[in-house]
Every structure is written in C-alpha cells, then in structure tokens.
XYZ file of C-alpha atoms in Angstrom:
652
model
C 7.996 -13.704 -15.646
C 5.817 -10.617 -15.433
C 2.363 -11.598 -16.579
C 0.464 -8.967 -18.506
C -2.737 -7.786 -16.939
C -1.781 -8.460 -13.324
C -1.590 -5.536 -10.915
C 1.739 -6.886 -9.759
C 4.437 -9.031 -11.361
C 5.060 -12.670 -10.692
C 7.602 -13.212 -7.976
C 7.582 -16.940 -7.492
C 10.903 -17.673 -9.146
C 13.030 -14.626 -8.346
C 16.746 -15.348 -8.479
C 18.048 -13.349 -5.539
C 21.597 -12.155 -6.083
C 21.976 -9.727 -3.160
C 23.590 -11.191 -0.067
C 21.834 -11.669 3.253
C 24.903 -10.186 4.983
C 27.443 -7.639 3.747
C 31.098 -7.143 4.630
C 31.190 -3.521 3.449
C 28.580 -0.774 3.253
C 29.926 -0.041 -0.217
C 28.812 -3.458 -1.465
C 25.332 -2.877 -0.086
C 25.162 0.601 -1.573
C 26.230 -0.539 -5.042
C 23.893 -3.559 -5.112
C 20.700 -1.746 -4.169
C 21.481 1.434 -6.092
C 21.738 -0.684 -9.221
C 18.396 -2.382 -8.465
C 16.418 0.822 -7.901
C 17.915 2.367 -11.047
C 16.749 -0.645 -13.035
C 13.302 -0.356 -11.484
C 12.938 3.326 -12.450
C 14.437 2.874 -15.923
C 12.208 -0.082 -16.747
C 9.068 1.580 -15.385
C 9.730 4.695 -17.495
C 10.600 2.582 -20.539
C 7.459 0.482 -20.119
C 5.295 3.599 -19.820
C 6.917 5.228 -22.853
C 6.655 2.060 -24.965
C 2.950 1.737 -24.221
C 2.331 5.362 -25.102
C 4.252 4.945 -28.364
C 3.073 1.526 -29.469
C -0.384 0.985 -28.049
C -3.392 2.512 -29.781
C -5.707 4.602 -27.634
C -8.327 1.858 -27.540
C -5.835 -0.633 -26.106
C -4.611 1.837 -23.453
C -8.199 2.517 -22.444
C -9.207 -1.163 -22.508
C -6.258 -1.994 -20.245
C -7.443 0.623 -17.751
C -4.311 2.797 -17.831
C -5.608 5.752 -19.865
C -8.884 7.660 -20.235
C -9.780 9.863 -23.192
C -12.299 12.530 -24.125
C -12.606 14.018 -20.653
C -14.150 17.375 -19.836
C -12.980 19.201 -16.745
C -14.070 21.828 -14.276
C -12.881 23.066 -10.893
C -14.634 21.469 -7.941
C -13.450 23.203 -4.781
C -10.282 23.148 -2.700
C -8.425 20.691 -0.499
C -6.033 22.353 1.943
C -4.965 25.005 -0.519
C -4.793 22.712 -3.541
C -7.259 22.822 -6.435
C -9.712 19.985 -7.007
C -10.554 19.301 -10.649
C -13.434 17.042 -11.646
C -13.130 15.051 -14.881
C -15.933 13.143 -16.592
C -16.554 11.624 -20.035
C -17.617 14.237 -22.583
C -20.172 11.795 -23.908
C -21.797 11.591 -20.494
C -22.573 8.328 -18.784
C -19.959 6.366 -16.906
C -16.387 5.162 -17.295
C -15.615 1.610 -18.180
C -13.272 -0.412 -15.968
C -10.024 1.355 -15.192
C -7.131 1.171 -12.712
C -7.116 4.740 -11.411
C -7.479 4.760 -7.624
C -7.247 7.301 -4.829
C -3.665 8.477 -4.360
C -2.452 7.479 -7.837
C -0.097 9.863 -9.616
C -1.578 10.720 -13.032
C -0.634 12.798 -16.075
C -3.172 15.147 -17.703
C -2.597 16.206 -21.290
C -4.524 17.375 -24.336
C -3.350 14.774 -26.830
C -0.192 12.840 -25.881
C 2.030 13.203 -22.794
C 5.051 12.306 -24.951
C 4.469 15.285 -27.280
C 3.592 17.923 -24.687
C 4.413 18.681 -21.067
C 1.779 16.841 -19.038
C 0.247 18.204 -15.840
C 0.900 15.973 -12.830
C -2.001 15.424 -10.439
C -3.141 13.013 -7.732
C -6.443 11.119 -7.799
C -8.695 12.300 -4.965
C -11.660 9.985 -5.429
C -13.648 8.314 -8.170
C -17.149 7.253 -9.046
C -18.613 5.513 -12.087
C -19.148 8.833 -13.834
C -16.341 11.077 -12.575
C -12.783 11.202 -11.263
C -11.572 14.056 -9.076
C -7.902 14.986 -8.990
C -5.884 17.430 -6.919
C -3.153 19.694 -8.257
C -1.452 22.920 -7.091
C -3.505 25.140 -9.417
C -5.997 24.729 -12.223
C -4.418 24.877 -15.703
C -5.411 27.729 -18.004
C -8.234 26.956 -20.405
C -9.368 24.086 -18.190
C -12.949 23.992 -19.487
C -12.037 24.319 -23.133
C -11.599 21.171 -25.228
C -11.001 17.699 -23.847
C -8.326 16.003 -21.758
C -6.754 12.588 -21.437
C -5.464 10.950 -18.267
C -2.511 8.526 -18.054
C -0.822 6.724 -15.195
C 2.395 8.423 -14.111
C 5.727 7.153 -12.736
C 6.965 8.075 -9.259
C 10.438 9.615 -9.646
C 10.288 11.008 -6.099
C 10.454 7.484 -4.659
C 13.694 6.776 -6.529
C 15.304 10.023 -5.330
C 14.485 9.320 -1.690
C 15.640 5.703 -1.809
C 18.898 6.804 -3.467
C 19.442 9.417 -0.726
C 18.862 6.772 1.957
C 21.404 4.437 0.350
C 23.913 7.288 0.203
C 23.455 7.893 3.935
C 24.198 4.238 4.653
C 27.354 4.462 2.597
C 28.609 7.787 3.960
C 28.701 6.506 7.557
C 28.011 9.939 9.045
C 26.487 8.632 12.242
C 22.908 9.080 11.091
C 22.320 5.329 11.086
C 23.268 3.983 14.552
C 22.108 0.432 13.727
C 23.751 0.358 10.303
C 26.136 -2.522 11.054
C 23.284 -4.632 12.435
C 20.997 -3.929 9.471
C 23.723 -4.859 6.996
C 24.792 -7.981 8.899
C 28.243 -6.581 9.626
C 28.129 -7.816 13.242
C 29.266 -11.250 14.475
C 25.956 -12.247 16.067
C 22.983 -10.432 14.447
C 20.375 -12.173 16.608
C 22.204 -11.437 19.852
C 22.905 -7.846 18.848
C 19.244 -7.321 17.907
C 18.159 -8.424 21.412
C 20.428 -5.993 23.263
C 18.949 -3.079 25.213
C 18.716 -0.086 22.863
C 21.144 2.784 23.359
C 18.901 5.841 23.283
C 21.567 8.498 23.070
C 21.976 9.121 26.799
C 18.245 9.213 27.584
C 17.424 7.263 30.731
C 15.381 4.122 30.242
C 11.833 4.242 31.549
C 9.615 1.348 32.508
C 6.229 1.137 30.853
C 3.206 -1.093 31.150
C 1.503 -2.572 28.125
C -2.215 -2.049 27.890
C -4.517 -4.981 28.583
C -6.240 -6.715 25.692
C -3.177 -8.286 24.131
C -3.111 -12.070 23.919
C -0.054 -13.988 25.096
C 1.813 -14.001 21.768
C 0.997 -10.343 21.089
C 2.218 -9.408 24.586
C 5.471 -11.372 24.261
C 6.181 -9.781 20.877
C 5.375 -6.314 22.231
C 7.610 -6.794 25.289
C 10.507 -7.765 23.037
C 9.824 -4.751 20.838
C 9.908 -2.382 23.807
C 13.141 -3.702 25.293
C 15.244 -4.675 22.239
C 17.135 -2.861 19.495
C 15.524 -4.734 16.640
C 12.360 -6.829 16.623
C 10.657 -8.748 13.829
C 6.980 -9.558 14.412
C 5.360 -12.024 12.017
C 1.609 -11.666 11.798
C -0.228 -14.292 9.701
C -3.674 -13.296 8.348
C -6.105 -12.106 10.985
C -3.672 -12.291 13.919
C -3.752 -8.579 14.742
C -0.565 -7.144 13.239
C -1.813 -3.567 13.213
C -3.425 -3.904 16.644
C -0.089 -5.072 18.055
C 1.760 -2.289 16.230
C -0.538 0.355 17.726
C -0.046 -1.024 21.239
C 3.742 -0.957 20.830
C 3.535 2.646 19.642
C 1.282 3.520 22.575
C 3.806 2.054 25.039
C 6.674 3.901 23.359
C 4.719 7.159 23.482
C 4.302 6.789 27.257
C 8.075 6.590 27.653
C 8.457 10.027 26.051
C 11.796 9.593 24.267
C 10.805 12.030 21.557
C 8.666 11.768 18.456
C 8.227 8.237 17.100
C 8.178 7.502 13.367
C 5.470 5.003 12.338
C 5.448 4.063 8.661
C 4.097 1.541 6.178
C 4.477 0.980 2.458
C 0.891 1.926 1.551
C -1.302 4.853 2.520
C -4.056 2.437 3.563
C -1.767 0.740 6.096
C -0.562 4.115 7.429
C -4.166 5.238 7.869
C -4.913 2.061 9.842
C -2.051 2.868 12.224
C -3.197 6.474 12.546
C -6.801 5.494 13.236
C -5.756 3.084 15.988
C -3.501 5.678 17.637
C -6.147 8.406 17.595
C -8.685 6.046 19.178
C -6.244 5.491 22.055
C -5.715 9.220 22.554
C -2.115 9.209 21.286
C -1.078 12.564 19.772
C -0.471 11.424 16.193
C 0.060 13.522 13.072
C -0.204 12.326 9.475
C 2.418 13.534 7.014
C 1.556 13.380 3.331
C -0.854 14.662 0.726
C -4.314 14.978 2.368
C -5.864 13.597 -0.816
C -4.126 10.272 -0.113
C -5.518 10.116 3.439
C -8.840 8.562 4.438
C -11.370 11.396 4.648
C -12.299 10.857 8.305
C -8.610 11.080 9.261
C -7.686 14.262 7.385
C -8.110 16.322 10.546
C -4.857 14.731 11.747
C -2.830 15.683 8.656
C -0.082 18.287 8.843
C -2.111 20.564 6.528
C -5.207 20.393 8.756
C -3.166 20.943 11.915
C -1.541 23.993 10.355
C -4.962 25.504 9.594
C -6.028 25.377 13.251
C -2.639 26.407 14.710
C -2.569 29.566 16.822
C -0.108 31.196 14.400
C -2.205 30.492 11.305
C -4.024 33.841 11.487
C -0.672 35.645 11.436
C 0.366 33.482 8.462
C -2.819 34.238 6.497
C -2.504 37.975 7.197
C 1.103 37.985 5.992
C 0.147 36.120 2.785
C -2.713 38.561 2.110
C -0.381 41.560 2.612
C 2.124 40.093 0.182
C -0.529 39.360 -2.436
C -1.896 42.904 -2.091
C 1.601 44.345 -2.482
C 2.248 42.134 -5.538
C -0.900 43.464 -7.212
C 0.171 47.055 -6.451
C 3.652 46.465 -7.918
C 2.104 45.432 -11.249
C 0.697 48.957 -11.629
C 3.947 50.726 -10.725
C 6.372 52.248 -13.124
C 10.082 51.620 -12.680
C 12.202 53.566 -10.236
C 13.164 53.599 -6.603
C 9.632 53.156 -5.290
C 9.120 49.925 -7.268
C 12.536 48.646 -6.207
C 11.706 49.217 -2.536
C 8.348 47.516 -2.997
C 10.061 44.446 -4.487
C 12.427 44.401 -1.491
C 9.482 44.533 0.912
C 7.737 41.754 -1.002
C 10.833 39.541 -0.802
C 11.043 40.135 2.945
C 7.337 39.406 3.239
C 7.625 36.012 1.588
C 10.645 35.183 3.769
C 8.455 35.985 6.761
C 5.761 33.643 5.397
C 8.281 30.800 5.110
C 9.550 31.542 8.628
C 6.060 31.372 10.131
C 5.294 28.167 8.193
C 8.475 26.565 9.546
C 7.619 27.666 13.067
C 4.128 26.177 12.823
C 5.364 22.886 11.384
C 8.170 22.573 13.933
C 5.726 23.192 16.758
C 3.328 20.528 15.440
C 6.139 17.997 15.057
C 7.563 18.795 18.498
C 4.190 18.291 20.177
C 3.156 15.084 18.421
C 4.044 11.732 19.940
C 3.858 9.686 16.741
C 4.405 10.871 13.189
C 2.678 8.629 10.627
C 3.569 8.480 6.937
C 4.563 6.108 4.157
C 8.112 4.792 3.960
C 8.820 7.053 0.986
C 6.948 9.944 2.645
C 9.425 9.879 5.530
C 12.036 11.178 3.090
C 10.255 14.542 2.784
C 12.581 17.502 3.204
C 10.212 18.803 5.889
C 11.904 16.290 8.197
C 15.478 17.191 7.247
C 17.600 17.694 10.338
C 15.208 15.739 12.556
C 16.130 12.458 14.189
C 13.723 9.704 15.166
C 15.290 7.262 17.584
C 12.335 4.863 17.348
C 10.913 3.613 14.066
C 8.126 1.087 13.487
C 7.388 -0.248 9.992
C 4.031 -1.982 9.560
C 3.394 -4.290 6.579
C 7.184 -4.382 6.303
C 7.153 -7.380 3.963
C 5.360 -5.323 1.295
C 8.090 -2.665 1.130
C 11.280 -3.060 -0.861
C 14.421 -2.848 1.245
C 15.503 0.572 -0.112
C 12.004 1.907 0.691
C 12.292 0.572 4.271
C 15.668 2.241 4.535
C 14.215 5.752 4.003
C 12.775 6.059 7.550
C 15.579 4.046 9.179
C 18.356 6.460 8.184
C 16.787 9.233 10.260
C 18.643 8.183 13.398
C 16.829 4.983 14.381
C 18.203 3.327 17.526
C 15.243 1.021 18.074
C 13.396 -0.676 15.215
C 10.280 -2.821 14.930
C 9.342 -4.477 11.638
C 5.898 -6.092 11.417
C 4.786 -8.213 8.472
C 4.397 -11.718 7.105
C 6.829 -13.113 4.554
C 4.361 -15.923 3.835
C 2.083 -13.383 2.125
C 2.749 -11.294 -0.989
C 6.145 -9.620 -1.292
C 6.887 -6.081 -2.524
C 5.574 -5.220 -5.971
C 8.439 -4.845 -8.424
C 7.888 -3.778 -12.031
C 11.346 -4.484 -13.459
C 12.060 -8.135 -14.220
C 15.830 -7.652 -13.894
C 15.424 -5.808 -10.583
C 13.145 -8.584 -9.341
C 15.648 -11.251 -10.363
C 18.376 -9.219 -8.674
C 16.581 -9.397 -5.325
C 14.566 -6.177 -5.077
C 11.392 -8.180 -4.373
C 12.959 -9.473 -1.162
C 12.026 -7.285 1.797
C 14.351 -6.170 4.578
C 12.177 -8.261 6.931
C 12.936 -11.430 4.993
C 16.646 -10.680 4.610
C 16.963 -10.176 8.376
C 15.356 -13.596 8.895
C 17.992 -15.059 6.564
C 20.610 -13.384 8.788
C 19.347 -15.489 11.690
C 17.008 -13.055 13.452
C 13.933 -15.075 14.366
C 10.582 -13.282 14.185
C 8.103 -13.279 17.049
C 5.011 -15.128 15.773
C 1.471 -13.899 16.438
C -0.314 -17.236 16.589
C -4.028 -16.579 17.145
C -6.226 -15.660 14.190
C -9.462 -13.781 14.811
C -10.723 -13.419 11.232
C -11.716 -16.701 9.665
C -14.209 -19.451 10.369
C -12.074 -22.334 11.724
C -12.733 -24.464 8.642
C -11.444 -21.663 6.386
C -8.257 -21.229 8.409
C -7.544 -24.973 8.598
C -5.700 -25.358 5.275
C -3.629 -22.124 5.387
C -2.609 -22.967 8.944
C -1.409 -26.455 8.004
C 0.109 -25.611 4.612
C 1.765 -22.241 5.204
C 2.293 -22.047 8.984
C 3.041 -25.665 9.978
C -0.051 -25.844 12.188
C 1.282 -23.200 14.589
C -1.841 -21.016 14.496
C -4.829 -21.175 16.827
C -8.383 -20.041 16.164
C -9.542 -17.133 18.275
C -13.103 -17.329 16.924
C -15.574 -20.201 16.956
C -17.724 -21.589 14.156
C -20.765 -20.143 15.953
C -19.260 -16.647 15.674
C -18.780 -17.075 11.903
C -22.008 -18.677 10.713
C -22.288 -19.572 7.044
C -24.222 -16.857 5.173
C -27.447 -17.804 3.425
C -27.841 -17.286 -0.294
C -25.241 -19.930 -1.142
C -25.929 -23.664 -1.158
C -22.875 -24.711 0.797
C -21.827 -28.360 0.373
C -21.491 -28.476 4.164
C -23.150 -25.742 6.207
C -20.749 -26.478 9.060
C -17.788 -25.674 6.779
C -18.620 -22.571 4.696
C -16.228 -23.266 1.830
C -17.006 -24.332 -1.704
C -15.014 -25.149 -4.810
C -17.045 -24.683 -8.002
C -15.264 -26.821 -10.649
C -15.775 -24.931 -13.897
C -14.266 -26.189 -17.140
C -14.153 -22.900 -19.012
C -11.198 -22.034 -21.216
C -9.155 -18.933 -20.511
C -8.877 -16.356 -23.300
C -6.745 -13.322 -23.989
C -8.528 -10.118 -22.978
C -9.663 -7.775 -25.755
C -6.812 -5.429 -24.849
C -4.319 -8.209 -25.545
C -2.573 -7.550 -22.252
C -4.329 -9.806 -19.767
C -6.406 -12.962 -19.381
C -10.019 -13.664 -18.616
C -12.372 -16.616 -18.319
C -15.963 -15.844 -19.382
C -17.408 -19.042 -17.887
C -15.853 -18.331 -14.496
C -16.936 -14.697 -14.677
C -20.527 -15.820 -15.318
C -20.499 -18.237 -12.379
C -18.925 -15.621 -10.132
C -21.762 -13.195 -10.879
C -24.399 -15.945 -10.387
C -22.964 -16.738 -6.954
C -22.844 -13.043 -6.107
C -26.497 -12.542 -7.058
C -27.475 -15.547 -4.925
C -25.677 -14.173 -1.875
C -27.294 -10.768 -2.329
C -30.741 -12.290 -2.789
C -30.201 -14.202 0.458
C -30.490 -10.839 2.162
C -28.085 -11.581 4.990
C -24.859 -10.090 3.645
C -24.464 -6.423 2.667
C -22.838 -5.537 -0.640
C -19.953 -3.951 1.279
C -19.283 -7.293 2.997
C -18.739 -9.248 -0.237
C -15.457 -9.199 -2.129
C -14.568 -10.686 -5.515
C -10.902 -11.538 -6.026
C -9.054 -12.718 -9.125
C -5.404 -12.787 -10.248
C -5.944 -10.937 -13.556
C -6.983 -7.379 -14.305
C -8.734 -8.691 -17.441
C -10.991 -10.891 -15.299
C -11.739 -7.913 -13.034
C -13.092 -6.068 -16.067
C -14.948 -9.143 -17.389
C -16.716 -9.692 -14.062
C -17.626 -6.019 -13.734
C -19.052 -5.996 -17.255
C -21.379 -8.892 -16.328
C -22.496 -7.447 -12.992
C -25.921 -5.766 -12.835
C -25.910 -2.028 -12.240
C -27.377 -2.559 -8.765
C -24.339 -4.606 -7.686
C -21.572 -2.369 -9.048
C -20.603 -1.235 -5.530
C -19.276 -4.741 -4.758
C -15.485 -4.592 -4.634
C -13.757 -6.512 -7.435
C -9.952 -6.467 -7.273
C -6.852 -8.508 -8.036
C -5.238 -10.652 -5.336
C -2.383 -8.185 -5.066
C -4.851 -5.408 -4.304
C -6.555 -7.380 -1.533
C -3.642 -8.043 0.821
C -4.391 -6.617 4.248
C -8.150 -6.564 3.575
C -11.038 -8.788 4.624
C -14.728 -9.399 3.835
C -17.479 -11.599 5.237
C -17.590 -13.530 1.950
C -14.914 -13.845 -0.726
C -15.518 -15.239 -4.224
C -12.238 -16.111 -5.929
C -12.027 -16.686 -9.699
C -8.821 -18.528 -10.666
C -9.079 -17.814 -14.450
C -6.403 -20.280 -15.623
C -7.838 -23.153 -17.663
C -5.725 -24.649 -20.436
C -4.556 -27.968 -21.848
C -0.931 -27.193 -20.954
C -1.760 -27.078 -17.234
C -0.107 -23.662 -16.937
C -1.216 -21.809 -13.793
C 1.025 -18.765 -14.376
C 1.687 -16.620 -11.344
C -0.979 -18.541 -9.399
C 1.956 -20.864 -8.704
C 3.285 -18.430 -6.109
C 2.102 -20.012 -2.818
C 2.048 -16.580 -1.203
C -0.631 -15.476 -3.677
C -2.700 -18.562 -2.776
C -2.268 -17.809 0.923
C -3.626 -14.284 0.481
C -6.524 -15.458 -1.694
C -7.662 -18.057 0.831
C -7.426 -15.884 3.940
C -9.500 -12.765 3.138
C -12.917 -14.126 4.199
C -14.514 -14.189 7.631
C -17.647 -16.301 7.087
C -17.558 -17.870 3.648
C -15.117 -18.686 0.821
C -16.106 -19.702 -2.720
C -13.410 -20.629 -5.254
C -14.310 -20.925 -8.941
C -11.714 -22.720 -11.057
C -10.625 -25.559 -13.302
C -9.333 -28.434 -11.147
C -7.554 -30.124 -14.065
C -5.363 -27.067 -14.598
C -4.927 -26.110 -10.957
C -3.777 -29.536 -9.800
C -0.598 -29.087 -11.868
C 0.657 -26.806 -9.115
C 1.741 -28.435 -5.846
C 0.039 -25.974 -3.484
C -3.186 -25.877 -5.462
C -3.190 -29.678 -5.716
C -2.926 -29.856 -1.926
C -5.837 -27.459 -1.515
C -8.034 -29.364 -3.993
C -7.261 -32.602 -2.156
C -8.167 -30.851 1.110
C -11.506 -29.787 -0.405
C -12.274 -33.233 -1.823
C -11.472 -35.015 1.425
C -14.049 -32.804 3.116
C -16.582 -33.151 0.268
C -16.708 -29.422 -0.350
C -16.863 -29.480 -4.152
C -20.062 -27.741 -5.267
C -21.055 -30.111 -8.075
C -24.696 -29.600 -7.143
C -24.508 -26.009 -8.368
C -23.550 -27.261 -11.837
C -26.428 -29.703 -11.953
C -24.125 -32.694 -12.062
C -24.204 -33.836 -8.430
C-alpha cells in the first residue's frame, strides 16, 4: 500500500503482471501504455482530490502548498524570468517539499478555479523560493499568490511516443527484439559485437584507475551490444559510467547519449566528463542544473556561439519592426511590414537551429534525463550508443525514451537491491511499473557485471549490508583507519562506529493527518545531532538525518535549533545515491501491532544503512522492528556486537 506522508510509495509487495519476455511488440505496447495511463490518471486525480477536499492548513502542513506569498522579479536565467516569492508576513517558511527542479503551479486563490501559471523551482532558502518561468505575469506585485505542486504531463507524452516507436517497427530501435526478449538467447545476443551501422570498429584503451571489477565491466560495455552493470553502494557506479563514456568518445562513432532518471544523477555524469576533458553538453532547463555546471548547458553554449551576435541582431530588428507596426495604419505598407516580420522570425528560427545543430554535432556526449531525451530538439537525430545511469530508479517506459533514438549499443548501470522507481499509482505499481528495465532484463537471463569493491563505508558499517543483501560478495576498499569514528558521540565500540539507540516512543499521526511521526525519536535524533556538532570534528554539511516519513522530517526540523537548520533532513527515498560522514536514521514505527509499514521493504533498509562513511546511528523501537525479518537480522547483528547504546538512555 501507498503510505501517506512518504516521498515515495511502498513497493515491497508489488504484484508484477507484465512478462519478462514478450512474443509480440503489440503485447508490450499495450501493457506499458496501460500502466503509464494509470500513473498519469491517478496522479492527476490525487492532486485534484487534495485540492478539493483538503483545507488550506492541511495542504500547507503536508508541505505541498504555500499560501500568502508576495512576489517580485529577481533577474533572468538564460532568457527566462526569475520570480522571488516569500511569505507576506515576513519570516521564514515552515517545512515544505518544494525542491529545485520541481514543477509548480502559481495561482491567486485555487488552481482548480483559475488557469494556474506553471513554473520551475530555481532554488530555495528558509525565507524565499525562486522560480523560473517564460515571462512574469501581469500584476505580479499586486496581491498574494499560492504555490502548489504540479503534475508532469510531458513525461507521459514522451513515454507514450517511445512505446509507439517500439510498436511501429520503423527501424528506429535496432535492439528492439533483444530488449523485448523476442530472441532465443537474450544473454548470448547481448554479448555479441555491436553492429554500428557500417562504421568500422576501433580499438580503445581504458584509462587507468579502474579496479579489476570496474575494468571487466567496462570492457564488456565497450565490446557488447547490451551490458548491465550492478553497482552496490559506494562501489563507483558513476565513476565507471564516466570511464565507459570516455572510452566511447575516443572511438568517435558520433554523439553519445548519457542519461539518468534524476537531474542530480545527470549532473554527476556531466561533472565527471568535464573533469576528463570530454566535450559534453547538458540538455534541459538550466534551472534544474547544478549552478557550477550551467556553463555546459545548451542555453549557455548558445550564448557564446559565434552566430549568437547575428541571432541577437535579428531578434532586435524584429522587435523594432513589431513596435513600428503597432503605430501604422492599415494598407499596403503595413501588410509588407507584417511580411517582413514573418520572414524575420523565420530567420531567427533558422539561425537558432543552425546554432543548436552545430553544438550537438561538435559535442561528444549529450547529457540529459531519460524524459529529457524525448525533447523535439533531438527529433531526426540518432544516437547509436546510449548509457543509462541509475537505471534501476527509472521506470521501463522512461528508460525507453532514449533507447528508441537508434541505440545499437546500450549500457545500463544501477542496483536492483536498492530502491526501485517511484510510482504514485497503486494499480500501476501492482501492474509492474515499479519494475525497472534493468531488473526485467535480469529476469530474462542477462547477468549483470558486479562492481564488488566499496569505497564509502567503514568496514564495520558495510559488514551487514554485504552479508544480508549481497551474499558476502563485496570487498572493502577503505580501512577502519581511513574512516575513524567521529567524536561527539559516545559510541558503544569506538572500533565499530555504529549505534542503535533503543527508544520506546509511540508513533503518532502527524498534525496534517497524512503522515507519521515519533516525537521521542525526533528528540533523541536532535540530541545526537547536537552532540556531534559540539564535538567539533564534523561539519554540518557532513551530517545527514534520514527517516522514512515526511511527517518525521518536519517534526525533526521543528525541534532543531536555528543554528543547525542547514543540516540535511530527508526521507530515505530522497537519499538514494547520496552519502555523508555521519547518518542518523529515525525509524519512526513504534506500535503494539508490530507494524513496520514500508520499512519492510529490504531495499529501503539497504539504502538507509549504506549512506554513511564514518558513523551510523539508528534510533528506533526494537520491539516493533524485530517483527520484520530483515530488521530482526540487523538488530541481532547489532546485539551480537554489543552496539546497542543503552548508556545514552541512562539504563546501561
């Protein structure tokens, strides 16, 4: 079931109904088209129901709407207007879920009763949120505004188009039969030498610095049609991905398409490529791109292109002519002026196309999100090589969007032992939409190449995840001496910087009625945080607080002193792919029924336990947690090593 207040739905008990292999492309097309329609319909219905049924206070308390905002323009971002919104009352916002890159709706009273203005969140602080939109609305500074989370219809359209391309069999998907499992031997077919459309194969040498497993996986990726690379936490998935892309770029088969489900993951790829001197360009809204990487965006590259001056001059001429036309009376002269203006704007579009085509032709790797690769800017272009990073976090139809652009060689990198794609619709989840393409290909018999050396965690922290989730196949690439326990926490064993704080504090429903929180755990979490900060060894930016429930995120933030508000507090689902020196995890669930909710998903436990480099503190109720098999195993692991922090409770 979808648990209210979580940033992502529960996926532990999905009943997958889609096949691992398909006999006809039609069957595949029908199955996934139905699932993405359900996802869009249910997301829109959920949004509409909340707007209709929930009072403003509940929407605001749940972090999905803000009210009483005053607005003003605040500069430009690559030709788009920046608008700054802050509370009319002054001061700061409470806890909310608006983050950089989110699609939002701005309205005066209710987005259901008026046409809202769509914008994208640029950045946020405690007292202001900046958004980007094509132009500032009229009367911006008059009255107040509200902000609501918006649905992404564009994603549905692009996934539907990709599914149609699979079905139409027009030759745009050379590896279609392999991807759908319509070949006799999927594993053998995946390992064949790629057919690059008549381009001669070129040898290339991988850069040094790869360990043995990373090198073997990269070699397979370079020489095979389809490669799956499984990267457990801290094993260097993105590093390996960048090295594969670098090797491909040296072979010069044309522009490579490198994608991921999230903008954060795409930025990580881009950053790695730029550091290696690979000519990489970022496609997508600059507002969604990390600030230090915006110079590599298409918009930024267009501004410095040699033809940009000609473009600007043409735009200025057209705008001047448009102003002159307004003062003209009717007649032949005005008709001719309109003709000239039409020609002028055609010239602008021609120059823009020429600039963009030149940028795309020159770049070695084009980076964007899976959905971003469906932009009509790329229509007519073919990318014979496609790499998808964090592939296990993308739904299969989302992964399909880049693959239908002519891919003849594919690399998927991810870890199906960590969190799966986020799916909002319960019926779509049960139908199999939460199962990634990566995982379905494994079910087809294609074995992933395992990256087996972790460089993130203290060996004692990695011990349980390695044994429980990866059958002991992982090695530690860092020593205990390289990950010393941070001071400021009385660790039960300073040689093993882990601690379980057994707190018997009942869970409660959040004030918004849509999530859960545990005040006792929140209090202990803040106490532990203050201790670590007072220890003076760990910076605020190196501490992360993780919890499964959005309600607990808000409860912890409300208890945190003003001086510590920069510490990152997020749900488990929001922490995948991230790491900190110290992680404090609040479990929340504490009840007589022994119900652990979506904590029962072992993949969520895996993510929670593998974010920290030097120290891990878990705050929870052992009596409730031990009702789940995976959590019971972890508690037993902790007890066997005498890592329960009873001394902190005064009951040692």
